[in-house]
Short mmCIF file of C-alpha atoms in Angstrom, two decimals:
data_model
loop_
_atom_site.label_atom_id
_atom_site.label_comp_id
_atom_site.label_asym_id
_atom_site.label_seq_id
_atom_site.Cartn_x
_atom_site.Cartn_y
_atom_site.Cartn_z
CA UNK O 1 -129.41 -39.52 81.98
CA UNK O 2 -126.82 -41.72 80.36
CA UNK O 3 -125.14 -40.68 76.82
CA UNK O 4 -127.06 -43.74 75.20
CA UNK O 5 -130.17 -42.62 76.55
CA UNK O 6 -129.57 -38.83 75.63
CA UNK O 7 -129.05 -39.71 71.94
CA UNK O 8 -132.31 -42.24 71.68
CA UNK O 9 -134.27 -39.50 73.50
CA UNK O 10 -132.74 -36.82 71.00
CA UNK O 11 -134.00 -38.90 68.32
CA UNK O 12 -137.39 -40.01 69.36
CA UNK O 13 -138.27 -36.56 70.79
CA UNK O 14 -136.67 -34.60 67.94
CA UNK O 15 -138.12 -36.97 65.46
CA UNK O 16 -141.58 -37.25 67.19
CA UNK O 17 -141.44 -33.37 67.53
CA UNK O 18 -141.37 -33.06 64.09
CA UNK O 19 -144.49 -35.62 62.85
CA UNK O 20 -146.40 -33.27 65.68
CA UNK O 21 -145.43 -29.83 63.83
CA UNK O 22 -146.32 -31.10 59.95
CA UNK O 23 -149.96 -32.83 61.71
CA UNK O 24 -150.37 -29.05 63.40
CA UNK O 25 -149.12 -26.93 59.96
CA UNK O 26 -151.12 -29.56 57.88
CA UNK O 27 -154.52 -28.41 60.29
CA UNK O 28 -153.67 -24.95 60.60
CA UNK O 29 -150.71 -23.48 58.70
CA UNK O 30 -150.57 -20.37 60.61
CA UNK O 31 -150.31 -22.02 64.16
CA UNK O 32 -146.86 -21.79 64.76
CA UNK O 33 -146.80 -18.57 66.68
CA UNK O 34 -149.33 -20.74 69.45
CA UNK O 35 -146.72 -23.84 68.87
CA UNK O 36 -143.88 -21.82 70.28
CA UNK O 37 -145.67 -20.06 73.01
CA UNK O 38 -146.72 -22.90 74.35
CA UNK O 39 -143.10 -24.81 73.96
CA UNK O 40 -141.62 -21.60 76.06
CA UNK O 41 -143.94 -21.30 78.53
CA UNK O 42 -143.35 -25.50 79.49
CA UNK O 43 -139.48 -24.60 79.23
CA UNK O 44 -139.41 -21.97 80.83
CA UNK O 45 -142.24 -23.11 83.97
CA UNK O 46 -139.87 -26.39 84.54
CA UNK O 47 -136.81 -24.29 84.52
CA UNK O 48 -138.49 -21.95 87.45
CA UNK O 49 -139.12 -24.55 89.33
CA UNK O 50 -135.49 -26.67 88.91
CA UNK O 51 -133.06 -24.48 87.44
CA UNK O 52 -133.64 -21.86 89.30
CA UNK O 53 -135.30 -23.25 92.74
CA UNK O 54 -138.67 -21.18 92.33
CA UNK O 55 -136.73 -18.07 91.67
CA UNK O 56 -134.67 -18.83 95.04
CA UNK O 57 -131.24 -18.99 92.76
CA UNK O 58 -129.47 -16.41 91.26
CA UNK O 59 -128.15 -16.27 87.57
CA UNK O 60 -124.71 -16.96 86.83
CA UNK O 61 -124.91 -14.28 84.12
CA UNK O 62 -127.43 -11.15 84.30
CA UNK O 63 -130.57 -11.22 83.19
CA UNK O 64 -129.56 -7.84 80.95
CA UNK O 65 -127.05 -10.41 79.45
CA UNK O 66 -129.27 -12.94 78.00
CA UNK O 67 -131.16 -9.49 76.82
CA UNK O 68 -130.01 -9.48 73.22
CA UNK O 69 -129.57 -13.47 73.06
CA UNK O 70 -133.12 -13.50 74.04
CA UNK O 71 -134.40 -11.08 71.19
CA UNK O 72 -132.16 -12.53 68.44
CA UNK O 73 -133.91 -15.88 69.96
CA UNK O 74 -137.32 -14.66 69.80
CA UNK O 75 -137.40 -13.46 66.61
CA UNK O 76 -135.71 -16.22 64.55
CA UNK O 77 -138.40 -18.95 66.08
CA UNK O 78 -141.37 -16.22 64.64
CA UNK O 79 -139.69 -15.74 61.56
CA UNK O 80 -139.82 -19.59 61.22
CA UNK O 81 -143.19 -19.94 62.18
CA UNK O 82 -144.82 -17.31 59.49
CA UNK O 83 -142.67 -19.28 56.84
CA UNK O 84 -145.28 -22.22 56.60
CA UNK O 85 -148.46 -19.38 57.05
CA UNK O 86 -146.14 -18.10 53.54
CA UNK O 87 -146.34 -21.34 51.85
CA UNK O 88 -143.31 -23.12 52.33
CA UNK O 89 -143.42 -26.54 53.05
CA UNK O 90 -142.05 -28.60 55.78
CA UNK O 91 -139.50 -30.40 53.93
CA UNK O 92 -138.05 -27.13 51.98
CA UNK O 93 -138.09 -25.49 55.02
CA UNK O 94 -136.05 -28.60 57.18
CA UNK O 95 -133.85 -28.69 53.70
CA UNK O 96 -132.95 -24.39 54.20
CA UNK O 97 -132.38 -24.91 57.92
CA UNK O 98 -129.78 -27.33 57.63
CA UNK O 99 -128.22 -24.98 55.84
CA UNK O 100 -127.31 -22.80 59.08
CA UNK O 101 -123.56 -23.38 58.21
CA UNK O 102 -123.42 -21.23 55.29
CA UNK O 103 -124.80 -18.07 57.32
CA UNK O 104 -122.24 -19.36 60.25
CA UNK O 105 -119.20 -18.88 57.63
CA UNK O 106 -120.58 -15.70 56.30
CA UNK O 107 -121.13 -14.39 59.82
CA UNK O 108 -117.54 -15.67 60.85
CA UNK O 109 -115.63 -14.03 58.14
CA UNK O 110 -117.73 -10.33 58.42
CA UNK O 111 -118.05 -10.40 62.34
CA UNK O 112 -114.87 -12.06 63.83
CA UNK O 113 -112.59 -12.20 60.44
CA UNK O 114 -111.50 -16.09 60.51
CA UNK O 115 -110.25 -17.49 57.80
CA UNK O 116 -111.52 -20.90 56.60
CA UNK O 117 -109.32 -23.69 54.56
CA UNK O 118 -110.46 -24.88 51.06
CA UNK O 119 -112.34 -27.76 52.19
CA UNK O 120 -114.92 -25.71 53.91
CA UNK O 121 -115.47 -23.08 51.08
CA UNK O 122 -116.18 -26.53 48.86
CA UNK O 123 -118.43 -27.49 51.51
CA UNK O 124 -120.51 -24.63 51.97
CA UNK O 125 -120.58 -24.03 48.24
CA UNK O 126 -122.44 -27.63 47.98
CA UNK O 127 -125.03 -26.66 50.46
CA UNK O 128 -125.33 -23.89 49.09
CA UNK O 129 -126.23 -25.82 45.39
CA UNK O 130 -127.82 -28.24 47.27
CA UNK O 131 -130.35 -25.36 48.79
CA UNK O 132 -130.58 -23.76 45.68
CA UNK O 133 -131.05 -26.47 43.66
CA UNK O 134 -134.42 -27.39 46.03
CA UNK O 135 -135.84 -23.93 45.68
CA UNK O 136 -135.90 -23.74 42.44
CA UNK O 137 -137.48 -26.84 42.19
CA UNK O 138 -139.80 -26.20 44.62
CA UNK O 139 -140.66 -22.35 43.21
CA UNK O 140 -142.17 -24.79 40.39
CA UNK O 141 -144.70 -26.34 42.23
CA UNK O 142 -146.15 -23.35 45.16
CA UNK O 143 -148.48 -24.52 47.16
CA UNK O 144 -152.10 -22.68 47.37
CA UNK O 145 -152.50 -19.90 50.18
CA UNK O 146 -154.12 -20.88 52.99
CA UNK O 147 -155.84 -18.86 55.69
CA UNK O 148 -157.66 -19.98 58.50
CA UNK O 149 -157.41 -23.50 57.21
CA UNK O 150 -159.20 -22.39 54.17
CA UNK O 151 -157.72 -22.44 50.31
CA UNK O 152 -157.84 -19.38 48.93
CA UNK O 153 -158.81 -18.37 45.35
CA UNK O 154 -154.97 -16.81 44.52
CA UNK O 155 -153.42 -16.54 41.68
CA UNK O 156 -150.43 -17.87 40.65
CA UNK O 157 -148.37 -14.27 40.62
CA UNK O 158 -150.06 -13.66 44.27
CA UNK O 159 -148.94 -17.68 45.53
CA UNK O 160 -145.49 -17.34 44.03
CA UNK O 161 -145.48 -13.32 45.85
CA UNK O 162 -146.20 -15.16 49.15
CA UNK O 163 -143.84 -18.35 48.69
CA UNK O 164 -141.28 -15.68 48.13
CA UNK O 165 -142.35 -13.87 51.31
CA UNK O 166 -141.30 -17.17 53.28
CA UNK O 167 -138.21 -17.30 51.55
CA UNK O 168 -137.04 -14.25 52.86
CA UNK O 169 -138.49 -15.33 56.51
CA UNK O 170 -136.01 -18.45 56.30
CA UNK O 171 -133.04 -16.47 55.10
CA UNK O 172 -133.32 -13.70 57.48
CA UNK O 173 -133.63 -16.02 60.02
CA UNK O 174 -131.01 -18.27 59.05
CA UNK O 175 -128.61 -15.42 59.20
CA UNK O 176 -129.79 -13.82 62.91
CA UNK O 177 -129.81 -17.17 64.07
CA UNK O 178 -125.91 -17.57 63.20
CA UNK O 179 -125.11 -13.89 64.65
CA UNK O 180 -127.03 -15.51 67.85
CA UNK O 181 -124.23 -18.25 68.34
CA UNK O 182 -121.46 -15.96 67.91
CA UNK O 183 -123.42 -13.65 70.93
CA UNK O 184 -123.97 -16.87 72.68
CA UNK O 185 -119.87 -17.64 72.14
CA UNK O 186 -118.57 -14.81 73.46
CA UNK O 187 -121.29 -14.49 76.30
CA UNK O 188 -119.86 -17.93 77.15
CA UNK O 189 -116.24 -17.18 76.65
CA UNK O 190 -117.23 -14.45 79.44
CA UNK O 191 -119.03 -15.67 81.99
CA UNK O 192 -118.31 -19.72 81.22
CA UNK O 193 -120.95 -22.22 80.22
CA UNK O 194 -124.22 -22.56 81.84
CA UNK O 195 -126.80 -24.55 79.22
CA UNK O 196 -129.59 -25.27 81.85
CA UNK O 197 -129.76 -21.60 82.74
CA UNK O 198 -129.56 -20.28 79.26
CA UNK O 199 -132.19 -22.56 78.14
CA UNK O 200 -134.50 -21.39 81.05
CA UNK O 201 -133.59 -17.61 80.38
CA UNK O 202 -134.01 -17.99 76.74
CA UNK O 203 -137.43 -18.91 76.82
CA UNK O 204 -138.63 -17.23 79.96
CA UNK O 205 -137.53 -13.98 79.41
CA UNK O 206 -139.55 -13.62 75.65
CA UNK O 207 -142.77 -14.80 77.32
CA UNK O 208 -144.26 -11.51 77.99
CA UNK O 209 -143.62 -9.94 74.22
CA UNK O 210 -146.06 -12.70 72.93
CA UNK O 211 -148.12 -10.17 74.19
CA UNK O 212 -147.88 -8.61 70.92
CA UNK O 213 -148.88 -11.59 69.26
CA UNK O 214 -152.37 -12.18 71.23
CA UNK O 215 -154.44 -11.88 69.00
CA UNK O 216 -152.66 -14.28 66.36
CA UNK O 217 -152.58 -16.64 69.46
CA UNK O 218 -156.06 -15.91 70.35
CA UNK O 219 -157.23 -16.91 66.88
CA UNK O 220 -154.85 -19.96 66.59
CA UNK O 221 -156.29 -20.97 70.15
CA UNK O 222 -160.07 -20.97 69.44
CA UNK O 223 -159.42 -22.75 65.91
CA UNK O 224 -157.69 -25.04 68.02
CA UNK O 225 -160.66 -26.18 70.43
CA UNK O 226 -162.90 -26.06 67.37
CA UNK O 227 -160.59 -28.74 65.55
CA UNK O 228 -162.00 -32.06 64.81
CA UNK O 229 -161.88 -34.25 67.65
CA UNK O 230 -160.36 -37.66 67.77
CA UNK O 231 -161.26 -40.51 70.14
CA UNK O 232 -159.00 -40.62 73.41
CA UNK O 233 -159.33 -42.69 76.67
CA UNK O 234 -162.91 -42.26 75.65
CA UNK O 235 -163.10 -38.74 74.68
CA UNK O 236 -163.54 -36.89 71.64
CA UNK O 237 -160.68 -34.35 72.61
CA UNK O 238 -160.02 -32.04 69.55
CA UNK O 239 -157.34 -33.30 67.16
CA UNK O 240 -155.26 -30.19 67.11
CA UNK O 241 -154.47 -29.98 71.10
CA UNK O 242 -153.68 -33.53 71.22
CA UNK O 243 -150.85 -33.01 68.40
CA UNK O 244 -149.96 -29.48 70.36
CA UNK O 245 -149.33 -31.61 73.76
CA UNK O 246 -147.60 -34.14 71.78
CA UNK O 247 -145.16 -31.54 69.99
CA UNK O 248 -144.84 -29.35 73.28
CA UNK O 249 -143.58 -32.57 75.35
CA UNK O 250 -141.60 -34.09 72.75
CA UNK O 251 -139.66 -30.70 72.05
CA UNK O 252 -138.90 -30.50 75.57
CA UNK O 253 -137.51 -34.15 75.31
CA UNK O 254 -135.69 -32.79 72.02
CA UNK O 255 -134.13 -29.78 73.23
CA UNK O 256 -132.96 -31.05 77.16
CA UNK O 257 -131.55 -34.39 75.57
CA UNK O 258 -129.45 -31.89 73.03
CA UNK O 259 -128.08 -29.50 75.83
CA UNK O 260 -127.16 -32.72 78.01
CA UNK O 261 -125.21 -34.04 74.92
CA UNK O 262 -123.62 -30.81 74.61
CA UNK O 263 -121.96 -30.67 77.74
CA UNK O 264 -121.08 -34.73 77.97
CA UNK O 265 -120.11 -35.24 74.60
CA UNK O 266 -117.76 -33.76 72.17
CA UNK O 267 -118.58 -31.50 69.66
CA UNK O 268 -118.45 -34.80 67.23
CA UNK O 269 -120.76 -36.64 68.60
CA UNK O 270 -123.44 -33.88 68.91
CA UNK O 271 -122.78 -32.82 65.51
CA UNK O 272 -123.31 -35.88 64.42
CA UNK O 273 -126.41 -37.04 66.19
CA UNK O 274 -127.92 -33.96 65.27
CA UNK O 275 -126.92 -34.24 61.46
CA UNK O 276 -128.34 -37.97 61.07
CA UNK O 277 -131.54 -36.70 63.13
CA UNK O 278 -132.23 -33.93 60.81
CA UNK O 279 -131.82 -36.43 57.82
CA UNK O 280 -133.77 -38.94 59.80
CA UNK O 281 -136.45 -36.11 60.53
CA UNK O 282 -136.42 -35.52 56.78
CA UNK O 283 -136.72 -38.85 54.78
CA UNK O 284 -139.73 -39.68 57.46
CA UNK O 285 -140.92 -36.42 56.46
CA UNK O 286 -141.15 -37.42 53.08
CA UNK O 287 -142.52 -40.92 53.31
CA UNK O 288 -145.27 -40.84 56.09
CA UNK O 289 -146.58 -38.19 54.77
CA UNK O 290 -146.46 -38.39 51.06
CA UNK O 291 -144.43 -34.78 50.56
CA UNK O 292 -143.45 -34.16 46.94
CA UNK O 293 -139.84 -34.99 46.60
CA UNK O 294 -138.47 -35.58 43.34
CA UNK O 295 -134.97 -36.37 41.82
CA UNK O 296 -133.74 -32.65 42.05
CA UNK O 297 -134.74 -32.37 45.57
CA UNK O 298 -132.85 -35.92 46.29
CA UNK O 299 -129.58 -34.40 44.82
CA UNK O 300 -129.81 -31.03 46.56
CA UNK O 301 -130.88 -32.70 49.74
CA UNK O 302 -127.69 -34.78 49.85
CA UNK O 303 -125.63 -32.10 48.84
CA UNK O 304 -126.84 -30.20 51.79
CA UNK O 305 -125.62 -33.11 54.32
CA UNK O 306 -122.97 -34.62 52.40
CA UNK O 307 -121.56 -30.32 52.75
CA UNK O 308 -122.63 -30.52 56.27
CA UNK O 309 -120.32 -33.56 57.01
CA UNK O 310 -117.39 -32.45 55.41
CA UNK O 311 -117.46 -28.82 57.41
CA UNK O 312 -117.49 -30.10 60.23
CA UNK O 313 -115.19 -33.05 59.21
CA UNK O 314 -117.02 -35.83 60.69
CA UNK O 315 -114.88 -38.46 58.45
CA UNK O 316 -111.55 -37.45 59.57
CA UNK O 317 -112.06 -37.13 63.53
CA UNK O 318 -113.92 -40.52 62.73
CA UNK O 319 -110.25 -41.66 61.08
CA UNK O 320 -108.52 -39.90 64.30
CA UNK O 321 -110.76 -41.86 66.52
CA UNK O 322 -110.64 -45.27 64.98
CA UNK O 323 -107.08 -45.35 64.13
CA UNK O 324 -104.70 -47.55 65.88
CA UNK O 325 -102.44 -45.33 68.68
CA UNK O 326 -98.40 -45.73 68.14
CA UNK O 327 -96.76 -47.92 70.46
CA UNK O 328 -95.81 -45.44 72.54
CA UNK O 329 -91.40 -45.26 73.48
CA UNK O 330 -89.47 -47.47 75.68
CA UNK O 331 -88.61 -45.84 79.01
CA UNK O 332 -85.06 -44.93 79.26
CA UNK O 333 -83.22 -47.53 81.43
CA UNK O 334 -81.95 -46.31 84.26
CA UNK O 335 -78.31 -46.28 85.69
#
């Protein structure tokens, strides 16, 4: 895979993966526990078979290792699936995960005391307006519960209660997922990088606690099959699989096309393919499939990625990159 390719593939399958998740939520809001089980168990079946050579080759770091990296994993991904069974929708909830920086800096500072420059505390206090800004907007207009693809007869107290509920899901998961990369960091720092085998690990290792969850995925399954079905290759196949295979694949394409950027590119270019996808993933979000967006959201949205940018000072290394090199100094002439 060239670098060209990896970035169209992170963008189609990152992208596609995320028209595939709002069709699923939109059918069955509380899916997402089925949605990741099956995205772990493709990951983690392709990485038995060519990461690890049918089990033939042995880690580079223990399996104990990728223990707590694994739980921290595991639960972050469930805490983001019950947000949209809590009624958060998709584009609040792409709108609070972008805001992963803020827990990063809050995580830095308490865990391994850095110290950040002014430019970054300005940053992360506009995404932290700009995430404000859309919940409170967004508090104003909570959707209606939904349970087993049914609207239920809430009140308003009860609706706001749960919409609540889903806010906490996001935080606390916004904040484990930043300890995560500071585990990942130093697990790294130890034993040196190894993305192919942490991204097998990570999602082979959490299969068997989804044990816990069978009957949620047992439910999610059979409302699944009994989904409408829509015409393919001559078949009425029901709607919901198709969009599951569709989001399993394409978050495979997603995810492998990120970790091959990560170790070919700089930490620029990833950064900002992944920034522009997100806000990609978002505006397409938000006019394919109608989501309510209004002026407020608009301004907090783009103070959430204008922040984003100037953390991770996209403009400047842009300005180091692009800037013409000095002449460099005439040899000394020799006696």
């Amino acid at each position: 895979m060239s670098i060209p390719v990896a970035i169209g593939s992170t963008f189609f399958g990152c992208m596609s993966n995320v028209v595939f998740l709002e069709l699923l939520v939109k059918e069955d809001p509380g899916i997402g526990n089925l949605i990741t089980f099956s995205q772990f168990f493709l990951i983690a079946l392709h990485g038995f078979i060519f990461t690890a050579k049918c089990g033939t080759k042995k880690p580079s770091i223990s399996v104990k290792g990728y223990m707590i990296l694994v739980a921290m994993f595991f639960v972050t991904n469930v805490l983001n699936n019950y947000a949209f069974d809590l009624n958060i929708a998709m584009p609040l909830h792409m709108i609070f995960r972008a805001g992963s920086l803020i827990a990063n800096m809050v995580m830095g500072v308490i865990i391994l005391k850095k110290k950040y420059t002014l430019d970054k505390f300005i940053s992360v206090g506009m995404i932290s307006a700009g995430i404000t800004i859309c919940t409170i907007v967004s508090s104003q207009d909570v959707k209606k519960t939904v349970v087993h693809g049914v609207v239920q007869n809430t009140s308003e107290l009860e609706d706001f209660f749960w919409w609540c509920l889903g806010i906490a899901c996001l935080t606390i998961a916004l904040f484990i997922s930043a300890r995560m990369g500071i585990y990942q960091e130093t697990l790294y720092k130890k034993h040196g990088k190894h993305p192919q085998e942490a991204l097998f690990y990570t999602h082979l290792i959490p299969l068997p606690w989804f044990l816990f969850l069978y009957s949620n995925l047992k439910e999610h399954a059979l409302m699944a099959f009994e989904s409408e079905p829509l015409p393919f290759i001559g078949f009425g196949i029901p709607s919901t699989l198709i969009y599951l295979t569709g989001n399993v694949f394409t978050q495979y394409v997603c995810i492998s096309s990120v970790y091959f950027l990560t170790t070919e590119c700089s930490s620029l270019t990833v950064t900002l393919v992944i920034t522009l996808r997100k806000f990609a993933s978002l505006l397409f979000s938000i006019l394919y499939f109608s989501n309510p967006f209004t002026l407020y959201h608009w301004i907090g949205t783009l103070l959430v990625f204008i922040g984003t940018i100037i953390f991770t000072e996209i403009p400047q290394k842009v300005q180091q990159m692009t800037a013409p090199k000095k002449a460099t100094k005439k040899s000394k002439k020799t006696n």
